[in-house]
CSV table of C-alpha atoms in Angstrom, one decimal:
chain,number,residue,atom,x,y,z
A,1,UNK,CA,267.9,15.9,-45.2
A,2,UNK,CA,266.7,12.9,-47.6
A,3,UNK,CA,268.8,10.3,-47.6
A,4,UNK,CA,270.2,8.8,-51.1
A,5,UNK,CA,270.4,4.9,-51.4
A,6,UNK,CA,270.8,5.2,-54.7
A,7,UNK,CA,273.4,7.3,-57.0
A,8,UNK,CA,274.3,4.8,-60.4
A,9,UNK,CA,276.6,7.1,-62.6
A,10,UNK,CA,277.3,5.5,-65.9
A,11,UNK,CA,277.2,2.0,-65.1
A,12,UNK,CA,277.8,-1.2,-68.2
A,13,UNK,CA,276.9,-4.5,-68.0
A,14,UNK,CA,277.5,-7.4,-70.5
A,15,UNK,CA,277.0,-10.6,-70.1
A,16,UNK,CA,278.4,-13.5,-72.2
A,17,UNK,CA,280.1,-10.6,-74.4
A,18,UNK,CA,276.7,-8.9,-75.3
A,19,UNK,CA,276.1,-5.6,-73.5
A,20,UNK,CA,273.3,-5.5,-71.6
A,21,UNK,CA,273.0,-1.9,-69.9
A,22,UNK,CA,274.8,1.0,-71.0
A,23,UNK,CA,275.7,3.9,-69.5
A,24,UNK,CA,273.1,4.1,-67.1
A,25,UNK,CA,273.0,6.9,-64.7
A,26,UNK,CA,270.0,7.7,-61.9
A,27,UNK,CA,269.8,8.5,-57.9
A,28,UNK,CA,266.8,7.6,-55.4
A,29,UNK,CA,266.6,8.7,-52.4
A,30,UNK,CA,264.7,7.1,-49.4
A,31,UNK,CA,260.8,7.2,-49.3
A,32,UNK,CA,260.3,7.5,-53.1
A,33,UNK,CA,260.2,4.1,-55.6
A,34,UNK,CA,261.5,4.1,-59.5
A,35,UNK,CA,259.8,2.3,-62.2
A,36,UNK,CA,262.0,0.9,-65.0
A,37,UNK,CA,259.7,0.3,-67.8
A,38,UNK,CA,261.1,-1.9,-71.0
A,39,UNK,CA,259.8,-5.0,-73.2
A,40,UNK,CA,260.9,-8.8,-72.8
A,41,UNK,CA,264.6,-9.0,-72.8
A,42,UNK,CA,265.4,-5.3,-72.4
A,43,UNK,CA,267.4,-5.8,-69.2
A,44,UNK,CA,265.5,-4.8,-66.4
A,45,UNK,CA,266.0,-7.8,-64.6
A,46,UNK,CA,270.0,-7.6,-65.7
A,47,UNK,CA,269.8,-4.1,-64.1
A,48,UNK,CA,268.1,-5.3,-60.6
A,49,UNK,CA,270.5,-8.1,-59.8
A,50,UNK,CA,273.7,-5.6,-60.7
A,51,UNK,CA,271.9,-3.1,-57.9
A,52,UNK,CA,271.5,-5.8,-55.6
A,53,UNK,CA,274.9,-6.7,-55.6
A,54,UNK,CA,274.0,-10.2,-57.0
A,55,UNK,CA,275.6,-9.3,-60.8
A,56,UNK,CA,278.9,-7.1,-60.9
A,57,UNK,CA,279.4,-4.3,-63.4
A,58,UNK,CA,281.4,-3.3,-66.1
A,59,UNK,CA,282.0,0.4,-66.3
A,60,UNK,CA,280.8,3.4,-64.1
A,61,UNK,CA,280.0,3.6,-60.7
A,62,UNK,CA,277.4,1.9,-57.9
A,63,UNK,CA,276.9,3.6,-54.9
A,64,UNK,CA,274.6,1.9,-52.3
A,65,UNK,CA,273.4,3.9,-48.5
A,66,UNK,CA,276.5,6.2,-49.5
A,67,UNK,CA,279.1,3.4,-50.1
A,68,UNK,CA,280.5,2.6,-53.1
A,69,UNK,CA,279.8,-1.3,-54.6
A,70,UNK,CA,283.0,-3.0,-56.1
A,71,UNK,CA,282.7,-4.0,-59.9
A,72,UNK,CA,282.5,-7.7,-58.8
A,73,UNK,CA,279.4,-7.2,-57.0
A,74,UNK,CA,278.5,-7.3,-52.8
A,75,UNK,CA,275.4,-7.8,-51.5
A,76,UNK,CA,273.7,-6.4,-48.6
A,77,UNK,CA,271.5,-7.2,-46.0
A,78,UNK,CA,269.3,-4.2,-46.3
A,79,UNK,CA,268.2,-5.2,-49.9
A,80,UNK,CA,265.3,-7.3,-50.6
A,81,UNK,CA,264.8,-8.7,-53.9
A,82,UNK,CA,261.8,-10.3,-55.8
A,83,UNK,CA,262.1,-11.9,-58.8
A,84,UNK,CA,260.1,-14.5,-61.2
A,85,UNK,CA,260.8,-17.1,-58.9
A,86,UNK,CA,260.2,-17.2,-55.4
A,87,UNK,CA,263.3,-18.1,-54.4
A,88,UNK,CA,262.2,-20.6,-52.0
A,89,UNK,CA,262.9,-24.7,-51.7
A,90,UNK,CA,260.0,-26.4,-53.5
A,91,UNK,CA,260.2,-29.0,-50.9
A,92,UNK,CA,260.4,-27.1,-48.0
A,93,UNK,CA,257.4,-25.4,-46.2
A,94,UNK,CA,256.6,-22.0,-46.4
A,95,UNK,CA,257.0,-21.8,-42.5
A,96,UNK,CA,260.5,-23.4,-42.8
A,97,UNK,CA,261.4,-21.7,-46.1
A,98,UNK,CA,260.5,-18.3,-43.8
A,99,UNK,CA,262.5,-19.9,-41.0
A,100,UNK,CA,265.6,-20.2,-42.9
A,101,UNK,CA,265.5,-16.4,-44.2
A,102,UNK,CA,264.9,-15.1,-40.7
A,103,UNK,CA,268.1,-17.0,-39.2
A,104,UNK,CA,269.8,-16.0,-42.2
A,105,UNK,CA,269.0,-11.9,-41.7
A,106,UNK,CA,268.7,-12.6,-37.8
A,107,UNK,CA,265.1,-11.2,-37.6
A,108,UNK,CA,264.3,-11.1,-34.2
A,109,UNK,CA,260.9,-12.7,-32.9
A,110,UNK,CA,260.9,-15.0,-36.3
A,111,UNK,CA,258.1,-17.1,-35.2
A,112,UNK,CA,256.5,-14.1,-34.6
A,113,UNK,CA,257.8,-12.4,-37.7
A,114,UNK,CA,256.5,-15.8,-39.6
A,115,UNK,CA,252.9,-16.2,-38.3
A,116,UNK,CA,252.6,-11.9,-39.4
A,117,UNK,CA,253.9,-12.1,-42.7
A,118,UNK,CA,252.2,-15.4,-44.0
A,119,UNK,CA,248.9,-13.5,-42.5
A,120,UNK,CA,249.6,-10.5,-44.4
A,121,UNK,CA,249.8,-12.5,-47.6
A,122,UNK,CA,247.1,-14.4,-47.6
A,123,UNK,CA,249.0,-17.8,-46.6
A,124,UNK,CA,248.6,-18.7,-43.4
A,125,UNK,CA,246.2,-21.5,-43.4
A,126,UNK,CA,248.7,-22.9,-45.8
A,127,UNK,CA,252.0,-21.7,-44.3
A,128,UNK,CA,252.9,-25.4,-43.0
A,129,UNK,CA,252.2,-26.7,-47.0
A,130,UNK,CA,255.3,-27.5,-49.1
A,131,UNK,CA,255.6,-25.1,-51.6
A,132,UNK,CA,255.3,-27.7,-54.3
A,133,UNK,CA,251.4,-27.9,-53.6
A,134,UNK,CA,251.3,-24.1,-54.4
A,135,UNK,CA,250.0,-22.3,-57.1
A,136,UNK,CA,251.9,-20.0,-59.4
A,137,UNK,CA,250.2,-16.8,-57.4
A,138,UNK,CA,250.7,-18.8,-54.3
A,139,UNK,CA,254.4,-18.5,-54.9
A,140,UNK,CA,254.4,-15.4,-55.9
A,141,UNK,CA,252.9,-14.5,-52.4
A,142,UNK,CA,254.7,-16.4,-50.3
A,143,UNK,CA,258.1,-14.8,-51.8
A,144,UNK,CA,256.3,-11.5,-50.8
A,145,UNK,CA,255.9,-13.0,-47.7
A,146,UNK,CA,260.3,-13.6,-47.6
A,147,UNK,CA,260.4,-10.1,-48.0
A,148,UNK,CA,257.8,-8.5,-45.8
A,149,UNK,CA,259.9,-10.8,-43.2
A,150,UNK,CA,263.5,-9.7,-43.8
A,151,UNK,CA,262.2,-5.6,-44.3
A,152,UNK,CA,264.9,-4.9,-46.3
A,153,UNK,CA,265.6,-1.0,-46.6
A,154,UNK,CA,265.6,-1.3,-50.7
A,155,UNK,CA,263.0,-3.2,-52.7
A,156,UNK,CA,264.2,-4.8,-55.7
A,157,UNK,CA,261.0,-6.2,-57.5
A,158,UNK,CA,261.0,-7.2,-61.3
A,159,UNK,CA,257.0,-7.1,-61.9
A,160,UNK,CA,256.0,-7.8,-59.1
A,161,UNK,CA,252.6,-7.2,-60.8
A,162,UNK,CA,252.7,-9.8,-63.5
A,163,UNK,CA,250.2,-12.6,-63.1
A,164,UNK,CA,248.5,-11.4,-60.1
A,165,UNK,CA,244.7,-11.0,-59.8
A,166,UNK,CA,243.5,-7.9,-58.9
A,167,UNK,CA,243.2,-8.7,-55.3
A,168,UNK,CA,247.3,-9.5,-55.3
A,169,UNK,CA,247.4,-6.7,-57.3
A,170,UNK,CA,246.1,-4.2,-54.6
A,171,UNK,CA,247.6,-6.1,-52.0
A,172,UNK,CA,251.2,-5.3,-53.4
A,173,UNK,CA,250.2,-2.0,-54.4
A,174,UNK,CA,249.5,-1.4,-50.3
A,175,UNK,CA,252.6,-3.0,-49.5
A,176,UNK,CA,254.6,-1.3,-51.3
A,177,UNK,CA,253.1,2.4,-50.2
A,178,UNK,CA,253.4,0.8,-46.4
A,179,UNK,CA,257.0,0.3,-47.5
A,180,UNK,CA,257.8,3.5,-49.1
A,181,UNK,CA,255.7,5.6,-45.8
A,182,UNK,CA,258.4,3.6,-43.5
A,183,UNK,CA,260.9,5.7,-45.0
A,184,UNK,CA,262.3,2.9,-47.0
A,185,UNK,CA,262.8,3.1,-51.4
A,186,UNK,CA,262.3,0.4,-54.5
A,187,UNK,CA,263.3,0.3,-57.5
A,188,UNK,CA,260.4,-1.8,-59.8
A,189,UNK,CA,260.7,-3.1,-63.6
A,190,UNK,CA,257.6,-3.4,-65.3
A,191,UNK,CA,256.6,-3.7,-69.1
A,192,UNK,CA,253.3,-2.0,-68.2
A,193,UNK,CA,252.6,1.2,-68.7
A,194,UNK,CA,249.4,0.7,-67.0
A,195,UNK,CA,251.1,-0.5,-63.6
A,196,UNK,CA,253.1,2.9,-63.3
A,197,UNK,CA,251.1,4.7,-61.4
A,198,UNK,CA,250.8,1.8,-58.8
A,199,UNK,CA,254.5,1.1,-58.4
A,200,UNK,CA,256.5,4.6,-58.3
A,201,UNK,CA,257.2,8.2,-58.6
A,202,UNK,CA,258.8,8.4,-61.4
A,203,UNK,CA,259.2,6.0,-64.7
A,204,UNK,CA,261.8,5.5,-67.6
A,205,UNK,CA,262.2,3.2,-70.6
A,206,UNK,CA,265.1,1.1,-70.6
A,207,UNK,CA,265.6,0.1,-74.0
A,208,UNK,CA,268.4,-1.4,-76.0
A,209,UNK,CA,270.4,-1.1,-72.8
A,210,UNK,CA,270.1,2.6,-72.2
A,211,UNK,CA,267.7,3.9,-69.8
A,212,UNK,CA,265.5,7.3,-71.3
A,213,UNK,CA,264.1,10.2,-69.1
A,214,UNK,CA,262.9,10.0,-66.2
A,215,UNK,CA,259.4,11.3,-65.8
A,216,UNK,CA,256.5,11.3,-63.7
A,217,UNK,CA,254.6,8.2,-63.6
A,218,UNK,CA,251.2,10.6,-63.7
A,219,UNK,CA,252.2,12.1,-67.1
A,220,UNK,CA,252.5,8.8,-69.2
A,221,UNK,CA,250.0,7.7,-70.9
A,222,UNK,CA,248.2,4.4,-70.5
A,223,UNK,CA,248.3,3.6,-74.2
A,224,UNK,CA,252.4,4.0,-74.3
A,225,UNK,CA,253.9,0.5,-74.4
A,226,UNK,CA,257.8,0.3,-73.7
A,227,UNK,CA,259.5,-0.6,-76.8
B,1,UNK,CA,280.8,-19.0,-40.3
B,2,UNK,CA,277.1,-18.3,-39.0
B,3,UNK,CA,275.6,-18.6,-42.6
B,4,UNK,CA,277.9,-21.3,-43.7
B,5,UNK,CA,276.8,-23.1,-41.0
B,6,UNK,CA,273.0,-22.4,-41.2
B,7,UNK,CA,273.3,-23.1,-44.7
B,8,UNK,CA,275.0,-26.8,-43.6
B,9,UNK,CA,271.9,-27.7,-41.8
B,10,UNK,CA,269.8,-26.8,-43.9
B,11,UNK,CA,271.3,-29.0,-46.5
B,12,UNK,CA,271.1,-31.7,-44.1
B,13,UNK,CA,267.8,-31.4,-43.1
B,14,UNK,CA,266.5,-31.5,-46.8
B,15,UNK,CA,268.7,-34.4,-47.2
B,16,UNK,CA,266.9,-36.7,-44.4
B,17,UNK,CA,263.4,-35.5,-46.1
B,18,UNK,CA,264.0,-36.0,-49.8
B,19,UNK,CA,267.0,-38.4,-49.5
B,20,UNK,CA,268.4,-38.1,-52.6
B,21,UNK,CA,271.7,-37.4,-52.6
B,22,UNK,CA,274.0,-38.8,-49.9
B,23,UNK,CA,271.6,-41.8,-50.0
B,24,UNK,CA,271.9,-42.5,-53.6
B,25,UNK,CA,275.8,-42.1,-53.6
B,26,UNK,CA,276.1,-44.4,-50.8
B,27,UNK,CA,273.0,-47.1,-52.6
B,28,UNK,CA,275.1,-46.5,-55.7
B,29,UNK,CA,278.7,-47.7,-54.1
B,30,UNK,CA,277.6,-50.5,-52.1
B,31,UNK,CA,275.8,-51.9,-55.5
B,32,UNK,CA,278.7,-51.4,-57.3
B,33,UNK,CA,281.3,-53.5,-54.9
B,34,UNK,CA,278.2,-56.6,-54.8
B,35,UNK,CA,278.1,-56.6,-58.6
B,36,UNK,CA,281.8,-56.9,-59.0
B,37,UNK,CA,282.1,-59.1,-55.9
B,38,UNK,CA,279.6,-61.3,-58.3
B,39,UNK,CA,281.3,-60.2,-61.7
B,40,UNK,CA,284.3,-61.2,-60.1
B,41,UNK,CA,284.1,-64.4,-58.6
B,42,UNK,CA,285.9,-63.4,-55.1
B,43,UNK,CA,285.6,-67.2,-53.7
B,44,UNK,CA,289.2,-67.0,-54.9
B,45,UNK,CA,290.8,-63.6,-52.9
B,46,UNK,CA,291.5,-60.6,-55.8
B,47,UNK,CA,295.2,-59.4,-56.0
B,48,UNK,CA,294.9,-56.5,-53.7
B,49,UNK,CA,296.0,-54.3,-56.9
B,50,UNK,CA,292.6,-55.1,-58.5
B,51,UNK,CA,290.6,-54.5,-55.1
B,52,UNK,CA,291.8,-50.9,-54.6
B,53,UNK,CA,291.0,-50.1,-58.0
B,54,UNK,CA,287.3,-51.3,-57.9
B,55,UNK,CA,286.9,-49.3,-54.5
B,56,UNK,CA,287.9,-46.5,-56.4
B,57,UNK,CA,286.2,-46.2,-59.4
B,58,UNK,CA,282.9,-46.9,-57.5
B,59,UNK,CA,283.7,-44.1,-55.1
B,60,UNK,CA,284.5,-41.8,-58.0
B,61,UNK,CA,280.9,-42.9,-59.5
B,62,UNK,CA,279.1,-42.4,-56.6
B,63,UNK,CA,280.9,-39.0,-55.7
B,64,UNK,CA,280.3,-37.7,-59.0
B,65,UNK,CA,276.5,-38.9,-58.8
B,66,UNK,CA,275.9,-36.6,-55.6
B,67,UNK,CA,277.9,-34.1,-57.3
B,68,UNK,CA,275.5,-33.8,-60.3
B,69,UNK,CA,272.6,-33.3,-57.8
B,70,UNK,CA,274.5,-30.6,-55.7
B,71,UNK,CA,272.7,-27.4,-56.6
B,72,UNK,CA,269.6,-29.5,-58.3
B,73,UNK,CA,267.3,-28.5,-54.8
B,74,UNK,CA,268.6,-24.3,-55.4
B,75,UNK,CA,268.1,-24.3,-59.2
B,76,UNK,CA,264.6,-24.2,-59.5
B,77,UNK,CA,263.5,-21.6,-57.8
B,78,UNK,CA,266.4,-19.1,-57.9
B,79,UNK,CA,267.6,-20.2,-54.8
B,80,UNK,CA,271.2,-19.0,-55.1
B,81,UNK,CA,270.7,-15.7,-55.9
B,82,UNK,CA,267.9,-15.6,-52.6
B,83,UNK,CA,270.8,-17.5,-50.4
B,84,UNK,CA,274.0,-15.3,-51.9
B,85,UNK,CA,271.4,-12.4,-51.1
B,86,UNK,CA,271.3,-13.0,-47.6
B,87,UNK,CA,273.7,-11.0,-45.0
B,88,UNK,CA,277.3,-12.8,-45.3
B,89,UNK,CA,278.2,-12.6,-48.8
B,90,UNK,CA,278.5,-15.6,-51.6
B,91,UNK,CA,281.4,-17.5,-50.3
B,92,UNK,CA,279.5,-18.9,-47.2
B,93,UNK,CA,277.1,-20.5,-49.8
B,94,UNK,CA,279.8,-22.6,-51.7
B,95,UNK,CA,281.3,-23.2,-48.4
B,96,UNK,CA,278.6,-24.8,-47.2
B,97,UNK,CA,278.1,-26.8,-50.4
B,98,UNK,CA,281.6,-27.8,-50.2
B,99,UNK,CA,281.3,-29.5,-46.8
B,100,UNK,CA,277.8,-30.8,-47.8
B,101,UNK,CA,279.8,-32.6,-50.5
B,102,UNK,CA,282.3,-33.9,-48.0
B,103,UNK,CA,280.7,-35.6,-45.6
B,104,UNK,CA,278.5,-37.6,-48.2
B,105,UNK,CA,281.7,-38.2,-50.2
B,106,UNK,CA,283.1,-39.1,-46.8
B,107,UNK,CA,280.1,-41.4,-45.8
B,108,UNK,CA,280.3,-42.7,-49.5
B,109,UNK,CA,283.3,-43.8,-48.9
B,110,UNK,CA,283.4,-45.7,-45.8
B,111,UNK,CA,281.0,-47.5,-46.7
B,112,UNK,CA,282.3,-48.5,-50.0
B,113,UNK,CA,285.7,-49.6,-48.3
B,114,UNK,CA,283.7,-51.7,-45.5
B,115,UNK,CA,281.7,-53.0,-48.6
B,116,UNK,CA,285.0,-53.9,-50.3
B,117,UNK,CA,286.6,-55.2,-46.7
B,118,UNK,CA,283.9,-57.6,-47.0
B,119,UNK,CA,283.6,-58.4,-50.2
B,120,UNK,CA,286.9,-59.2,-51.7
B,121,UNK,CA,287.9,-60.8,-48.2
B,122,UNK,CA,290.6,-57.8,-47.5
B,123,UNK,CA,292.8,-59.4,-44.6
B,124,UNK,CA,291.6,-57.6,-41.1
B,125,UNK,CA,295.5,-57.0,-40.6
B,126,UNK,CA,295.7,-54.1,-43.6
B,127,UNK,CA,293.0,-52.1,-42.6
B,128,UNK,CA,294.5,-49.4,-40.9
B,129,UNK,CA,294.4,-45.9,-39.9
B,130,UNK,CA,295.9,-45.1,-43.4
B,131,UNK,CA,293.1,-46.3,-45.2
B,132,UNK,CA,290.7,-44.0,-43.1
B,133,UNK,CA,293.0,-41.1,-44.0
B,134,UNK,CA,293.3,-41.9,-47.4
B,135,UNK,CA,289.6,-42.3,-48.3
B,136,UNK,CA,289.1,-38.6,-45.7
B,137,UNK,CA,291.0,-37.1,-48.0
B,138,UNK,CA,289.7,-38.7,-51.2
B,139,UNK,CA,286.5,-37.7,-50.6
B,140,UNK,CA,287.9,-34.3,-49.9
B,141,UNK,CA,289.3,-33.7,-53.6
B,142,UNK,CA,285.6,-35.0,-54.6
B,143,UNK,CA,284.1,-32.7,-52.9
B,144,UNK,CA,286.4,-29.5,-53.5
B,145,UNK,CA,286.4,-30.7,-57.2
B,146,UNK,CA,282.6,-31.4,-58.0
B,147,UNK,CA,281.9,-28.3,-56.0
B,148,UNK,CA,284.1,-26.0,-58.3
B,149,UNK,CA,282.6,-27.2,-61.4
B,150,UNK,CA,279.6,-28.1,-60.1
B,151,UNK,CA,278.6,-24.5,-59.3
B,152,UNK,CA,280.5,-23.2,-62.6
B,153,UNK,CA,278.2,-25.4,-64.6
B,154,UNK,CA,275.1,-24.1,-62.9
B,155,UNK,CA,273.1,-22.3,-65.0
B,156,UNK,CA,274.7,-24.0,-68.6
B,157,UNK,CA,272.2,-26.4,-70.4
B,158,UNK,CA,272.4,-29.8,-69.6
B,159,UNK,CA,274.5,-29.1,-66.8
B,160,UNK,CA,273.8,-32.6,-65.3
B,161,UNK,CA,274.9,-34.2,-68.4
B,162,UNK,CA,278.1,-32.1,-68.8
B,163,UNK,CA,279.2,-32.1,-65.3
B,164,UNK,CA,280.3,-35.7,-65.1
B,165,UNK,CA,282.2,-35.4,-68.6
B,166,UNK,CA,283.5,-32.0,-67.2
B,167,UNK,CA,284.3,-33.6,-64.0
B,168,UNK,CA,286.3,-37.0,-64.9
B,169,UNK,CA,289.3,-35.5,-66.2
B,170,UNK,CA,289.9,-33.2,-62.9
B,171,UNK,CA,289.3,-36.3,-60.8
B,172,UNK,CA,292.1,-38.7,-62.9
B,173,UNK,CA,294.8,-37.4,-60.0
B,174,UNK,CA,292.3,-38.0,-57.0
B,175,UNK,CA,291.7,-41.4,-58.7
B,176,UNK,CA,295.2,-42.1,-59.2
B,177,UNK,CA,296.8,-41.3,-55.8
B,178,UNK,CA,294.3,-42.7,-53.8
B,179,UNK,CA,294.2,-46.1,-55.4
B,180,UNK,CA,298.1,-46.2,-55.1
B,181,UNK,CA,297.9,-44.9,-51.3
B,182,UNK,CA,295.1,-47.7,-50.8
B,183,UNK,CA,297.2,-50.4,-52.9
B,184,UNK,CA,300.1,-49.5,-50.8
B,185,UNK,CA,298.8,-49.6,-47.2
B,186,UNK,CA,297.1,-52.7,-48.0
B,187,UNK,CA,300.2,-54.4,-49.8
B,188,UNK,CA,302.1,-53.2,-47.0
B,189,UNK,CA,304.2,-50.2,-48.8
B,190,UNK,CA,304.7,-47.1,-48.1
B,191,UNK,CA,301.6,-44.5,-48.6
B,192,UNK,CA,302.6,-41.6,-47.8
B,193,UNK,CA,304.2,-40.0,-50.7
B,194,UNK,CA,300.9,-41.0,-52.7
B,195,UNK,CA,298.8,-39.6,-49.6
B,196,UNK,CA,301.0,-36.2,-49.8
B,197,UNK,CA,300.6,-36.0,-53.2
B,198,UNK,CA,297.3,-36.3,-52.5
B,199,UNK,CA,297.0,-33.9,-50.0
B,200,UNK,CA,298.5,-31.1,-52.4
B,201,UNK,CA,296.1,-31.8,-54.5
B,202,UNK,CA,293.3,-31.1,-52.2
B,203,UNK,CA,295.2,-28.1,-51.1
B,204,UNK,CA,294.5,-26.1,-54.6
B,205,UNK,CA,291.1,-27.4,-55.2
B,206,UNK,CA,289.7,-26.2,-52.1
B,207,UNK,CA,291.5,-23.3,-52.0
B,208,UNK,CA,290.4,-22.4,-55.9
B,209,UNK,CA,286.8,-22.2,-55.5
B,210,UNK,CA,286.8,-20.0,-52.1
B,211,UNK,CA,289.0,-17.5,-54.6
B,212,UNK,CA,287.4,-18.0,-58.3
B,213,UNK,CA,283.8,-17.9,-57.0
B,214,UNK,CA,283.2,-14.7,-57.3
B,215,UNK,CA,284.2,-14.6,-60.6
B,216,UNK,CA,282.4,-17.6,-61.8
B,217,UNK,CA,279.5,-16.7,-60.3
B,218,UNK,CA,277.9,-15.3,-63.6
B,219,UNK,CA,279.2,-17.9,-65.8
């Protein structure tokens, strides 16, 4: 039997009074990855940070690896997130910025675990660089790094395609297949129609806070735009 | 305690590389007492009154100038959300921050009343244990304060122009208490209520971030 990470029944979000997500309802189960397509401001990011425990929620219900998530919010160690930022100390060095997540998520081997993922990212001639001297797609890879580190159990990534060059593009296209074949699941936001196919299964518009269909990523069309 | 702990160091470690925090607070007190050791003209000794009340305002400045810089190194690049992400929960994180914040308050401190020993020719006879005490737990209700609303103000704009305005009031009672405690030990009163007084003070404000943070998180 597949197991569910996933089941979101109803769930409402506002922030600052405004509501953000509305009744959003969906399940994923383990070896298959969502897209959550929507335009600038639609939520998606909102949406990734209440799943990962970082936001609370309103209304409905959360359930995470078959345990319910209090409205306040609780995060867990099995779920990896990548944002716009790399959430990494500027000043620090990407060998020491990996240091402190693996001591934080106990990763066994870390100096190991380090050297591996900063190889698999492209970064490991400049691994021992703060990350002030990186480039914008520089930091975008080394927070792909963070996660390849940690292997959480859930990827949270909120376009993870979006300023890459089409060598990063097919680089987190492989990753995230590699992730999904461990038996492992992601949810992925994206305002591309275009990037579908390379992020999930199955795609649906969030738009003014409510989430539409879900369908197969293989039967949208590349000319559809979100919004 | 493992993540609160690894979070600690790490604070301390960026700390020795950038030195911009603990070091500034401390640069900024020990200016302070020279400038009104000059202002003042403490040839002739200052009433002791006047003394504790310079030693306090500078260590209020200074505190509230590391406060401002508390979460600078975490805002830039999301760090919170990476941090409060990790195995452990959120509360670890402001934990941590909140003992960050103490021992520079602490070390602040210290160094300010050494500066103001010094300076204003405090007779070696009224330094006492008390003092240490008072300016420990001083540097405590900094520290539990500036952490609070430190962390509220996060993600408002011009958070590091708010935070002191935001800050003062909160800090009138720390002020307050602590220069009496100080006035009194070195007059040779009695302390102690003002240090109790004190004491309850720190009490709440350490004890109202560990339970409103996960509330204010998303402010």
């Amino acid at each position: 039997m597949v197991r569910m990470v996933l089941e979101v029944r109803g769930l409402t979000k506002s922030l600052a009074g405004r509501p953000i997500l509305s009744h959003i309802s969906f399940a994923l189960r383990a070896e298959r990855s969502l897209v959550v397509m929507g335009s600038n401001g639609a939520g998606k990011s909102t949406l990734l940070l209440v799943l990962g425990g970082v936001l609370g929620y309103d209304g409905g219900t959360l359930a995470r690896f078959g345990r319910i998530v209090p409205p306040e919010g609780i995060t867990d160690g099995r779920i990896g997130y990548l944002g716009h930022r790399s959430l990494m100390y500027p000043n620090l060095t990407l060998a020491d910025n990996l240091n402190l997540y693996a001591r934080l998520w106990r990763v066994p081997d870390a100096a190991r675990c380090i050297e591996r993922a900063a190889e698999r990212v492209g970064l490991s001639l400049w691994q021992h660089e703060p990350l002030t001297r990186y480039s914008q797609g520089m930091r975008q890879r080394a927070a792909w790094a963070r996660l390849l580190l940690i292997e959480p159990e859930l990827w949270l990534l909120d376009e993870p395609l979006a300023g890459l060059d089409p060598e990063g593009r097919q680089l987190v296209a492989g990753l995230l297949a590699e992730h999904l074949a461990r038996g492992a699941a992601a949810v992925v936001t994206s305002h591309r129609w275009q990037d579908a196919p390379q992020l999930g299964h199955m795609a649906a518009v969030l738009q003014n806070g409510q989430l539409g269909d879900w369908r197969p990523v293989a039967e949208s069309t590349p000319t559809e735009e979100p919004g | 305690m493992r993540k609160m702990w690894i979070l600690f160091l790490k604070d301390m470690r960026l700390e020795l590389r950038q030195r911009d925090m603990g070091v500034l607070m401390i640069a900024f007190a020990v200016m302070e007492t020279l400038l009104f050791g000059f202002a003042l003209d403490s040839g002739d000794r200052l009433p002791v009154s006047e003394m504790a009340g310079i030693l306090w305002m500078g260590f209020l400045f200074a505190g509230m100038l590391g406060i401002v810089r508390l979460f600078g190194r975490e805002s830039k690049e999301d760090v919170m959300v990476g941090m409060a992400m990790a195995p452990g929960g959120r509360l670890p994180v402001v934990a941590a921050k909140m003992g960050v914040a103490w021992l520079f308050c602490v070390t602040t401190g210290m160094t300010a009343t050494a500066m103001a020993v010094a300076v204003f020719q405090v007779p070696g006879t009224q330094i006492s244990f008390a003092v240490v005490v008072v300016m420990l737990l001083g540097a405590l209700g900094v520290a539990s304060v500036g952490t609070l609303l430190s962390s509220v103000s996060l993600n408002l704009s011009g958070h590091e122009v708010l935070l002191p305005v935001l800050t003062m009031p909160f800090l009138v009672p720390v002020a307050i208490t602590g220069m009496e405690a100080t006035r009194a030990v070195w007059t040779g009163g009695r302390p102690w209520p003002w240090i109790h007084a004190l004491m309850a003070y720190d009490v709440v404000f350490m004890v109202l971030p560990l339970l409103l943070y996960e509330f204010l998180w998303e402010v």
